Amino acid sequence: MLKNYFKIAWAVLQRRKFFTFISLFGISFTLMVLMVVTSLFDHVFGPQMPERGTDRLLFVNNLREEQGEGYSSSGPPSYYFLDRYVRRMQTPEKVSINSVFNPVNSYIHNKKLALDIKHTDQQFWEILDFHFLEGNPFGALEVKNASRVAVINQTTRKNYFGTGPALGQTIEVDQVKYRVIGVVEDVPVLRIQSYADVWVPITLKSQDFKDTGLRGGYFATIKARQAADIPKIKEEYARIIQQVSQLNPKEKKQVHSYPDTILESFARNFLGSGKEDKVGFLYTMLALAAFLFMLLPTINLVNINISRIMERASEIGVRKAFGASSNTIIGQFVVENVFLTLLGGLLGFLLSAGVLALINDSGIIIYAQLGLNLRVFAWGLFLCLVFGLISGVYPAFKMSRLHAVEALRGGSK
Amino acid sequence: MIQLQDIEKVYRTKTIETVALNRVNLHVERGEFVSIMGPSGCGKSTLLNIMGLLDEPTSGVVSIDGQPVKTHSDKQLAKLRNEKIGFVFQSYHLIHDLSVVDNVELPLLYRNISGGERRKRALAALEKVGLSTRTRHFPSQLSGGQRQRVAIARALAGAPEIILADEPTGNLDSVMGEEIMEILLRLNREEGTTIVMVTHDEHMAHKTNRLIRFFDGQQVADSLVLEAQI
Ligand SMILES: Nc1ncnc2c1ncn2[C@@H]1O[C@H](COP(=O)(O)OP(=O)(O)OP(=O)(O)O)[C@@H](O)[C@H]1O
Ligand SMILES: [Mg+2]
């Protein structure tokens, strides 16, 4: 039976080439876009090297000060604030303070190399899950002594040293010489909390430490003992902020800053003014966008399917006359549609793989390795089936209700 | 075999009401070859569709082998159509997307039969209508007469007890028509298949053993065709 369904499905697809093309194109293109978007979303917000245990990680990357009417400013917090208040928090397992990445120039064989440098403490390496290809990170001693040592990424290593040895060699960045002690895999730029080309001890920037303003150029990365501690950490952080706001009651200053997950921090800073938590809003928007995006091709598909199935009214009549029940007819059309959509799905996957490979190769997103991960794959497959069912079941159901005589007459009613 | 009691069929549209069948009583016995004649629009097709359980009467009782079918579910009706009845339509109604042999297998598809067995029975049915050489063709590659023979093979394939044929020769020239008629007669004679055939052709009708005439939704004559009349 099933074999026969497939046989006729295949025959129908071959005969109605235009219809098949439109359907397959619609399905595979829609899927492709969805897959690329999901993959990007995953890339930006999902757990990924070096931020792997994201359920235990929180990031502080913004602080907003409001004073009186209208005056407000926001940006990364200062070393002073993070060191004095955040570093001393009780609930987290570990806190790392690290600078935002700064663009610097480096020269090699008279060739300019634009690099991003980040100053970090030793906790940074303990909290995050960097993949060391060579050597090791710097530790407490190097940080304490402000040693001129550097961890560099793979690409910088290649540009600098080619295939020769890298460990123990020096690189010169912004006219300062550093000894290379480790090489890590490239970190995608969208991981703004961890990304850099060169990482050096934070104490090399100690001139920043004296500034007692609340805002500066630093991030904090917080690791919880367990995922369940996250709310406690947020509470403690809120208390600290409350305290900081009231340090100078005369100023009537209001301070806003939050330890966020990657997604929360994105939603808060890009969709809001840095105060409200906009994650719910972000999800609603994304769901709505995905829904609207899928709605059109689905309606289209349902339409094409209805007219296509109408065309086959006589076939339905004949099948009924020779013993197919309504359910059998529905079964046939559902199998046909699922077959078609899975085919479209397969094409969609190939297309997505191609497009993702193109994006990776083009280097639009620095060091990004977008991939068709299993989660995205499962999603795609699921969406395919939803497509197939929505676009097949309804018209099939409608047609199966037709009396055999009416169907034989051409389904005019 | 098939019994119709007080069958009425009324088509209602917004403006008019058409009585297609008006209190029809008819009993088709096993092994009969019945022909139905009457002017266009008198309700012959409607009658045949009701007999074949493709349509429901507005009122009246249809019984198959003494069992009224009124309360049957869609599934039960499908099973009856599948096992007991074979249809032959004036306009063939073959499925374009399927090859000849796949078309003929259709009634067997809805039974629990292995693929090999289905193929065997379909080929045997094609053999009976003299189309063994065209099994891999598609309907569009056949002549009208050949298509109708495929349709008959399809009706035969499931070995039904009764074949309902609505103007099976209506679209064919007389030579082709004769051929089709011969096949039906042989089926009735040699295999005892009950046949009910609608026709406009007196000559064909007189080859059968019972002739029923209709006029305006009513049965006006029901006579045994005498051997002498042929
Ligand atoms: N679906 C329908 N809706 C309305 N009226 C219908 C419908 N089907 C048939 N009729 C009417 O019922 C009557 C009988 O139709 P039927 O098709 O049974 O005639 P027929 O005897 O088979 O005619 P023909 O010899 O031309 O095939 C006709 O008057 C027709 O107009
Ligand atoms: Mg008719």
XYZ file of C-alpha atoms and ligand atoms in Angstrom:
675
model
C 0.000 0.000 0.000
C 2.634 2.475 1.098
C 4.776 1.500 -1.842
C 1.880 2.280 -4.119
C 1.330 5.628 -2.465
C 4.955 6.458 -3.144
C 4.659 5.257 -6.679
C 1.751 7.528 -7.434
C 3.313 10.367 -5.458
C 6.424 10.069 -7.584
C 4.400 9.869 -10.785
C 2.364 12.931 -9.827
C 5.474 14.918 -8.974
C 7.040 14.044 -12.271
C 3.985 14.861 -14.312
C 3.317 18.203 -12.691
C 6.775 19.599 -13.012
C 5.800 23.208 -12.565
C 3.793 22.526 -9.472
C 6.557 20.348 -8.104
C 9.125 23.006 -8.764
C 7.110 25.736 -7.068
C 6.386 23.578 -4.041
C 9.887 22.291 -3.673
C 11.359 25.720 -4.168
C 8.996 27.242 -1.624
C 9.712 24.608 0.952
C 13.430 24.400 0.489
C 13.963 28.142 0.289
C 11.882 28.850 3.363
C 13.658 26.116 5.232
C 17.006 27.350 4.104
C 16.348 30.838 5.444
C 15.044 29.410 8.688
C 18.046 27.160 9.035
C 20.510 29.949 8.411
C 18.719 32.193 10.876
C 18.567 29.441 13.505
C 22.175 28.696 12.945
C 23.072 32.360 13.372
C 20.931 32.543 16.472
C 22.682 29.473 17.808
C 25.990 30.949 16.918
C 25.268 34.133 18.816
C 23.329 32.862 21.787
C 23.883 29.148 22.066
C 26.527 27.440 24.137
C 29.699 27.471 22.118
C 33.394 27.479 22.664
C 34.664 29.168 24.776
C 31.382 29.922 26.513
C 30.231 26.403 26.894
C 28.447 25.994 30.219
C 26.132 28.893 29.465
C 23.606 27.860 32.060
C 26.143 28.750 34.766
C 27.520 31.909 33.171
C 26.469 35.515 33.618
C 27.992 38.564 31.994
C 28.136 42.151 33.116
C 28.807 44.428 30.198
C 26.782 47.533 30.803
C 26.124 50.073 33.486
C 23.721 52.939 33.202
C 23.756 56.059 35.332
C 20.775 58.362 35.505
C 20.869 61.640 37.270
C 18.013 64.084 37.671
C 15.973 64.957 34.628
C 17.037 63.486 31.372
C 20.700 63.063 32.049
C 21.847 59.520 31.594
C 24.792 57.692 30.207
C 25.692 54.089 29.809
C 28.550 51.862 28.758
C 30.807 49.159 30.141
C 31.538 49.451 33.860
C 34.880 50.513 35.288
C 37.569 48.277 36.720
C 37.086 50.075 40.004
C 33.393 49.215 40.231
C 33.851 45.605 39.198
C 36.833 45.038 41.448
C 35.362 46.724 44.461
C 31.831 45.390 44.293
C 31.421 42.525 41.868
C 34.618 40.671 42.599
C 33.600 40.519 46.252
C 30.214 38.943 45.670
C 29.448 35.953 47.888
C 27.161 33.793 45.750
C 29.238 33.180 42.585
C 31.915 30.543 42.353
C 34.237 32.814 40.394
C 34.317 36.281 38.936
C 36.599 37.421 36.154
C 37.247 41.006 35.163
C 38.408 41.643 31.640
C 38.674 44.638 29.393
C 36.578 45.171 26.299
C 38.589 44.241 23.247
C 40.529 47.124 21.743
C 41.737 47.389 18.184
C 45.489 47.747 17.924
C 48.038 47.554 15.175
C 50.902 45.206 14.904
C 53.592 45.073 12.247
C 55.114 41.983 10.866
C 57.638 42.035 8.033
C 56.472 45.584 7.294
C 52.938 44.351 6.927
C 50.266 45.886 9.079
C 48.185 43.473 11.064
C 45.015 44.830 12.706
C 44.452 42.924 15.921
C 41.988 43.049 18.790
C 43.556 42.874 22.217
C 41.865 42.033 25.490
C 43.239 42.382 29.007
C 42.156 39.676 31.394
C 42.801 38.193 34.793
C 43.643 34.536 35.435
C 40.028 33.714 36.405
C 39.043 34.421 32.822
C 40.850 31.274 31.727
C 39.414 29.270 34.579
C 35.828 30.242 33.905
C 35.838 29.968 30.145
C 36.498 26.909 28.140
C 39.181 27.939 25.677
C 40.637 25.274 23.515
C 44.404 25.506 23.762
C 46.206 24.266 20.699
C 49.625 25.042 22.139
C 50.933 26.141 25.511
C 48.909 27.390 28.451
C 47.068 30.446 29.721
C 48.733 32.891 32.077
C 48.082 32.388 35.790
C 47.955 34.351 39.026
C 51.672 34.939 39.078
C 51.882 36.501 35.643
C 48.884 38.688 36.432
C 50.353 39.775 39.750
C 53.695 40.610 38.158
C 52.129 42.192 35.092
C 54.271 39.932 32.923
C 54.409 40.713 29.248
C 53.000 37.401 28.124
C 50.246 36.774 25.596
C 47.828 34.127 24.483
C 47.093 34.468 20.782
C 44.564 32.884 18.502
C 45.265 30.479 15.710
C 44.904 32.992 12.896
C 47.297 35.460 14.498
C 49.728 32.642 15.100
C 49.586 31.717 11.436
C 50.021 35.305 10.283
C 52.924 35.849 12.617
C 54.823 32.639 12.673
C 53.533 30.613 9.765
C 54.487 27.024 10.321
C 57.446 27.833 12.591
C 57.352 27.579 16.384
C 55.262 30.148 18.242
C 55.657 29.412 21.930
C 58.380 31.485 23.528
C 58.546 33.817 20.510
C 57.685 37.469 20.860
C 55.036 39.464 19.129
C 54.938 43.192 19.108
C 51.578 44.830 19.562
C 51.225 48.582 19.865
C 54.962 48.839 20.317
C 54.956 46.504 23.284
C 56.657 43.146 23.082
C 54.935 40.095 24.509
C 56.149 36.558 24.865
C 53.703 34.032 23.413
C 52.760 31.406 25.976
C 49.624 29.900 24.434
C 47.681 29.511 21.206
C 43.920 29.025 21.220
C 41.315 28.250 18.597
C 39.727 31.312 16.995
C 36.798 32.767 18.911
C 33.929 34.160 16.835
C 33.579 37.929 17.069
C 29.953 37.697 18.118
C 31.151 36.254 21.407
C 32.003 39.789 22.421
C 32.604 38.774 26.020
C 35.478 36.470 25.173
C 36.581 37.388 21.675
C 40.014 38.811 20.897
C 43.069 37.983 18.809
C 45.513 38.577 21.645
C 44.884 38.201 25.380
C 47.313 39.711 27.882
C 47.349 40.192 31.687
C 44.936 42.833 32.918
C 47.591 44.367 35.209
C 49.372 45.704 32.144
C 46.615 48.270 32.076
C 46.826 49.238 35.730
C 46.604 52.916 34.850
C 42.869 52.291 34.458
C 42.524 50.911 37.967
C 42.712 54.264 39.713
C 39.754 55.853 38.014
C 36.965 55.677 40.613
C 34.107 56.441 38.223
C 31.533 53.711 37.802
C 31.956 53.443 34.093
C 35.022 52.470 32.140
C 35.942 49.758 29.685
C 35.560 46.477 31.513
C 33.360 43.424 31.575
C 32.792 40.890 34.293
C 32.235 37.218 33.642
C 30.555 35.410 36.509
C 30.385 31.691 37.019
C 27.795 30.175 39.319
C 28.442 27.079 41.398
C 25.364 25.556 39.824
C 22.664 26.701 37.433
C 20.190 27.019 40.294
C 22.305 29.745 41.887
C 21.728 32.164 39.008
C 18.705 33.889 40.616
C 20.611 34.276 43.904
C 23.493 35.901 42.069
C 21.121 38.296 40.377
C 19.567 39.184 43.709
C 22.905 39.837 45.324
C 23.913 41.946 42.346
C 20.708 43.967 42.614
C 21.450 44.667 46.288
C 24.909 45.862 45.363
C 23.524 48.212 42.744
C 21.011 49.555 45.253
C 23.869 50.233 47.629
C 25.961 51.926 44.964
C 23.049 54.155 43.955
C 22.757 55.461 47.488
C 26.466 56.074 48.084
C 25.967 59.721 47.509
C 22.328 60.544 48.364
C 22.719 64.187 47.419
C 23.458 63.289 43.816
C 20.099 61.491 43.442
C 21.863 59.097 41.168
C 20.239 55.986 39.827
C 22.424 53.131 38.683
C 21.253 50.253 36.519
C 23.364 47.225 35.783
C 22.556 43.566 35.517
C 24.396 40.288 35.273
C 22.843 38.716 32.191
C 22.965 35.615 30.107
C 24.099 36.225 26.543
C 20.550 36.381 25.303
C 19.365 38.649 28.120
C 22.193 41.047 27.597
C 21.464 41.245 23.889
C 17.765 41.813 24.489
C 18.385 44.375 27.214
C 20.919 46.446 25.358
C 19.632 46.286 21.814
C 15.897 46.198 22.281
C 15.626 48.229 25.454
C 17.420 51.146 27.000
C 19.599 48.909 29.115
C 17.142 48.827 31.966
C 14.293 46.465 31.215
C 14.735 42.789 30.647
C 13.445 42.273 27.107
C 13.950 38.569 26.636
C 10.231 37.826 26.511
C 9.802 40.567 23.961
C 12.698 39.225 21.904
C 11.232 35.737 21.859
C 7.808 37.065 20.963
C 9.291 39.052 18.103
C 11.303 36.115 16.856
C 8.358 33.745 17.070
C 6.156 36.266 15.311
C 8.713 36.837 12.588
C 9.184 33.115 12.071
C 5.440 32.617 12.036
C 4.813 35.378 9.508
C 7.698 34.185 7.458
C 6.308 30.685 7.324
C 2.701 31.721 6.957
C 2.971 32.870 3.372
C 4.604 29.796 1.908
C 2.255 27.620 3.908
C -0.861 29.381 2.676
C 0.577 29.247 -0.776
C 1.231 25.562 -0.472
C -2.236 24.880 0.874
C -3.632 26.761 -2.107
C -1.565 24.944 -4.666
C -2.453 21.716 -2.975
C -6.152 22.405 -2.968
C -6.210 23.172 -6.650
C -3.954 20.245 -7.391
C -6.141 17.883 -5.427
C -9.253 19.368 -7.027
C -7.777 18.526 -10.372
C -7.595 15.003 -9.191
C -11.235 14.821 -8.180
C -11.916 12.222 -10.800
C -9.089 10.092 -9.471
C -10.589 10.348 -5.997
C -13.976 9.336 -7.397
C -12.473 6.342 -9.134
C -10.582 5.265 -6.056
C -13.713 5.542 -3.988
C -15.697 3.591 -6.553
C -13.174 0.788 -6.312
C -13.101 0.590 -2.573
C -11.022 3.384 -1.055
C -12.607 4.771 2.102
C -12.330 8.458 2.952
C -9.570 7.688 5.410
C -7.595 5.804 2.795
C -7.840 8.814 0.499
C -6.648 11.156 3.244
C -3.808 8.738 3.924
C -2.759 8.797 0.309
C -2.648 12.560 0.051
C -0.906 12.940 3.369
C 1.760 10.469 2.307
C 2.124 12.340 -0.956
C 2.545 15.646 0.813
C 4.861 14.401 3.476
C 6.918 12.821 0.719
C 6.985 16.094 -1.170
C 7.880 18.150 1.872
C 10.560 15.753 2.995
C 12.006 15.998 -0.464
C 11.819 19.778 -0.160
C 13.354 19.432 3.272
C 16.252 17.441 1.928
C 16.849 20.043 -0.756
C 16.518 22.722 1.892
C 19.226 21.076 3.961
C 21.572 20.847 1.020
C 20.837 24.474 0.197
C 21.393 25.531 3.819
C 24.642 23.626 4.024
C 25.756 25.388 0.856
C 24.758 28.834 2.070
C 26.337 28.313 5.491
C 29.546 27.145 3.864
C 29.455 30.280 1.726
C 28.979 32.495 4.776
C 31.823 30.744 6.563
C 34.143 31.079 3.603
C 33.265 34.674 2.887
C 34.361 35.719 6.386
C 31.425 38.108 6.780
C 31.375 37.119 10.421
C 34.942 36.879 11.696
C 35.974 33.392 12.779
C 32.410 32.142 12.584
C 32.006 28.484 11.882
C 28.288 28.212 11.267
C 27.222 24.635 11.083
C 24.104 22.576 10.632
C 23.966 21.328 14.156
C 21.733 18.523 15.276
C 19.282 20.807 16.987
C 18.793 22.872 13.871
C 18.480 19.697 11.858
C 15.762 18.326 14.116
C 13.946 21.637 13.958
C 14.093 21.673 10.209
C 12.759 18.168 9.968
C 9.968 19.008 12.344
C 9.072 22.138 10.373
C 9.020 20.084 7.194
C 6.507 17.732 8.672
C 4.362 20.559 9.946
C 4.469 22.017 6.435
C 3.521 18.699 4.914
C 0.675 18.095 7.276
C -0.798 21.583 7.188
C -0.615 21.771 3.441
C -1.811 18.236 2.834
C -4.305 17.294 5.466
C -6.767 20.082 4.996
C -7.314 19.762 1.234
C -7.204 15.981 1.485
C -9.814 16.032 4.190
C -11.982 18.364 2.169
C -11.748 16.237 -0.922
C -12.248 12.969 0.861
C -15.640 14.214 2.023
C -16.769 14.494 -1.550
C -19.288 11.890 -2.601
C -17.870 9.523 -5.155
C -20.384 10.695 -7.760
C -19.517 14.328 -7.293
C -15.844 13.538 -7.437
C -16.318 11.581 -10.647
C -18.198 14.472 -12.125
C -15.160 16.603 -11.472
C -15.614 17.889 -7.976
C -17.543 20.944 -9.067
C -19.329 21.044 -5.750
C -28.467 -9.556 -5.342
C -29.238 -5.845 -5.469
C -32.632 -4.705 -4.401
C -34.054 -1.201 -4.686
C -37.255 -0.389 -2.818
C -39.176 2.833 -3.309
C -36.079 4.700 -4.332
C -36.422 8.443 -4.756
C -33.694 10.826 -5.706
C -34.355 14.530 -5.698
C -31.780 17.131 -6.648
C -32.457 20.482 -5.091
C -30.817 23.626 -6.295
C -31.786 27.136 -5.215
C -34.302 27.574 -7.961
C -35.481 24.159 -9.026
C -36.116 20.727 -7.713
C -35.395 17.830 -10.054
C -36.881 14.464 -9.331
C -34.311 12.192 -10.942
C -35.835 8.975 -9.635
C -39.433 8.580 -8.610
C -40.357 5.535 -6.485
C -38.264 2.986 -8.290
C -38.511 -0.676 -7.347
C -36.071 -3.050 -8.892
C -34.536 -6.355 -8.035
C -31.501 -7.517 -9.957
C -30.997 -11.263 -9.636
C -27.710 -13.074 -9.549
C -26.395 -13.963 -13.009
C -28.659 -11.578 -14.923
C -27.498 -9.289 -17.689
C -29.804 -6.307 -17.398
C -29.823 -3.394 -19.767
C -31.386 -0.058 -18.946
C -32.639 2.298 -21.631
C -34.364 5.616 -21.701
C -34.049 9.138 -22.993
C -31.278 11.425 -21.825
C -31.861 12.873 -18.392
C -34.378 10.243 -17.281
C -32.226 9.126 -14.354
C -30.330 6.096 -15.624
C -26.936 7.163 -14.338
C -28.464 8.234 -11.069
C -29.978 4.791 -10.695
C -26.726 3.045 -11.473
C -24.792 5.213 -9.031
C -27.263 4.415 -6.292
C -27.065 0.705 -7.065
C -23.301 0.935 -6.894
C -23.356 2.745 -3.542
C -21.649 5.757 -5.073
C -24.620 7.925 -4.223
C -27.347 7.892 -1.608
C -31.044 7.969 -2.458
C -33.171 10.731 -0.978
C -35.475 8.040 0.312
C -35.980 4.313 -0.136
C -33.951 1.262 0.730
C -30.978 -0.229 -1.100
C -30.101 -3.776 -0.100
C -27.144 -5.844 -1.148
C -27.636 -9.575 -0.669
C -30.669 -8.826 1.456
C -28.791 -6.416 3.736
C -29.976 -2.795 3.784
C -26.930 -0.507 3.489
C -28.464 2.616 4.943
C -26.691 2.377 8.267
C -23.352 1.311 6.844
C -20.326 3.417 7.650
C -18.112 4.940 5.001
C -15.656 2.145 5.605
C -18.256 -0.605 5.270
C -19.574 0.888 2.049
C -16.044 1.094 0.701
C -15.544 -2.577 1.502
C -18.789 -3.550 -0.261
C -17.861 -1.555 -3.351
C -14.443 -3.071 -3.296
C -15.459 -6.690 -3.018
C -18.836 -6.959 -4.715
C -18.988 -4.306 -7.381
C -17.024 -3.351 -10.446
C -17.687 -0.143 -12.371
C -17.271 0.697 -16.012
C -17.833 4.345 -16.913
C -18.685 5.938 -20.223
C -15.635 8.165 -20.045
C -13.329 5.370 -18.790
C -12.042 7.283 -15.742
C -8.595 5.742 -15.804
C -5.928 7.344 -13.633
C -3.545 9.132 -16.007
C -0.605 8.945 -13.669
C -0.665 5.168 -13.503
C 0.308 2.602 -16.098
C -2.305 0.221 -17.532
C -1.435 -2.605 -15.181
C -1.339 -0.291 -12.157
C -4.771 1.001 -13.112
C -6.091 -2.528 -13.295
C -4.631 -3.342 -9.889
C -6.648 -0.564 -8.287
C -9.456 -2.618 -6.697
C -6.888 -5.088 -5.357
C -4.916 -2.275 -3.783
C -7.600 -1.851 -1.160
C -7.458 -5.472 -0.166
C -4.945 -7.406 1.805
C -3.127 -8.923 -1.125
C 0.591 -9.176 -1.785
C 2.099 -7.153 -4.613
C 2.989 -10.251 -6.607
C -0.507 -11.665 -6.362
C -2.007 -8.314 -7.346
C 0.162 -8.184 -10.418
C -0.798 -11.748 -11.355
C -4.530 -11.074 -11.106
C -4.242 -7.764 -12.966
C -2.403 -9.451 -15.819
C -5.012 -12.200 -15.932
C -7.767 -9.581 -16.190
C -5.915 -7.815 -18.996
C -5.567 -11.146 -20.733
C -9.344 -11.562 -20.674
C -9.871 -8.268 -22.474
C -7.081 -9.007 -24.950
C -4.649 -6.324 -23.794
C -1.734 -8.413 -22.569
C 0.636 -6.548 -24.826
C -0.137 -3.082 -23.500
C 0.390 -3.461 -19.777
C 3.233 -0.958 -19.471
C 1.540 1.747 -21.513
C -0.122 4.772 -20.018
C -3.809 5.506 -20.698
C -2.943 8.465 -22.913
C -1.109 6.102 -25.260
C -4.204 3.984 -25.928
C -7.210 4.286 -28.230
C -10.697 4.790 -26.811
C -11.603 1.140 -27.284
C -8.400 0.035 -25.623
C -9.006 2.399 -22.737
C -12.468 0.993 -22.204
C -11.019 -2.501 -22.243
C -8.554 -1.441 -19.553
C -11.499 -0.082 -17.580
C -13.287 -3.408 -17.941
C -10.163 -5.283 -16.898
C -10.038 -3.048 -13.836
C -13.665 -3.844 -13.051
C -12.905 -7.550 -13.465
C -9.669 -7.664 -11.529
C -11.329 -7.786 -8.156
C -13.618 -10.630 -9.334
C -16.783 -8.745 -8.301
C -20.189 -10.415 -8.352
C -21.713 -7.578 -10.276
C -20.497 -5.144 -12.891
C -22.261 -1.825 -13.343
C -21.570 -0.273 -16.708
C -22.819 3.211 -17.607
C -22.873 3.487 -21.402
C -19.656 1.500 -21.778
C -19.829 1.780 -25.554
C -21.159 5.331 -25.665
C -17.899 6.902 -26.762
C -16.880 4.169 -29.179
C -17.582 3.419 -32.798
C -19.750 0.417 -33.562
C -16.927 -2.035 -34.199
C -15.211 -1.187 -30.940
C -18.619 -1.183 -29.257
C -19.272 -4.693 -30.477
C -15.945 -5.855 -29.094
C -16.694 -4.432 -25.673
C -20.167 -5.950 -25.766
C -18.696 -9.339 -26.624
C -16.403 -9.176 -23.612
C -19.289 -8.342 -21.301
C -21.485 -11.082 -22.746
C -18.740 -13.628 -22.352
C -18.183 -12.592 -18.747
C -21.841 -13.020 -17.999
C -22.081 -16.327 -19.808
C -18.850 -17.954 -18.735
C -18.269 -16.594 -15.275
C -21.797 -15.866 -14.225
C -21.035 -12.228 -13.418
C -24.167 -10.180 -12.942
C -24.149 -7.146 -15.221
C -26.258 -4.017 -15.272
C -25.602 -1.847 -18.297
C -27.027 1.500 -19.314
C -27.148 1.899 -23.078
C -28.718 4.003 -25.805
C -28.303 1.242 -28.323
C -31.377 -0.967 -28.903
C -29.241 -3.473 -30.733
C -26.930 -3.916 -27.749
C -29.833 -3.978 -25.332
C -31.433 -6.824 -27.193
C -28.397 -8.999 -26.659
C -28.992 -8.951 -22.907
C -31.565 -10.996 -21.101
C -33.585 -8.301 -19.389
C -34.419 -4.842 -20.586
C -35.718 -2.075 -18.374
C -37.013 1.142 -19.810
C -37.084 4.415 -17.990
C -38.926 7.604 -18.599
C -38.729 10.691 -16.434
C -37.373 8.962 -13.396
C -39.852 6.142 -13.598
C -39.606 2.594 -14.694
C -42.036 2.162 -17.563
C -41.197 -1.321 -18.770
C -39.348 -4.336 -17.543
C -39.265 -7.238 -19.919
C -37.323 -10.346 -20.493
C -35.669 -10.166 -23.842
C -36.838 -13.134 -25.844
C -34.340 -15.108 -27.767
C -36.497 -14.648 -30.823
C -36.169 -10.864 -30.731
C -32.431 -10.921 -31.174
N -25.803 16.784 -9.349
C -26.986 17.082 -9.895
N -27.625 18.210 -9.530
C -28.828 18.535 -10.054
N -29.451 17.789 -10.921
C -28.882 16.646 -11.336
C -27.621 16.229 -10.844
N -27.289 15.042 -11.419
C -28.324 14.731 -12.232
N -29.261 15.681 -12.191
C -30.521 15.670 -12.902
O -31.160 14.421 -12.660
C -31.741 13.933 -13.854
C -31.207 12.552 -14.164
O -29.829 12.611 -14.468
P -29.036 11.352 -14.987
O -27.615 11.757 -15.121
O -29.328 10.220 -14.086
O -29.660 11.078 -16.394
P -29.303 9.985 -17.453
O -30.515 9.189 -17.671
O -28.077 9.262 -17.067
O -28.997 10.845 -18.736
P -27.942 10.577 -19.908
O -28.548 9.517 -20.779
O -27.878 11.877 -20.624
O -26.684 10.174 -19.288
C -31.430 14.950 -14.943
O -32.556 15.770 -15.113
C -30.287 15.754 -14.375
O -30.372 17.085 -14.836
Mg -26.102 9.062 -17.819
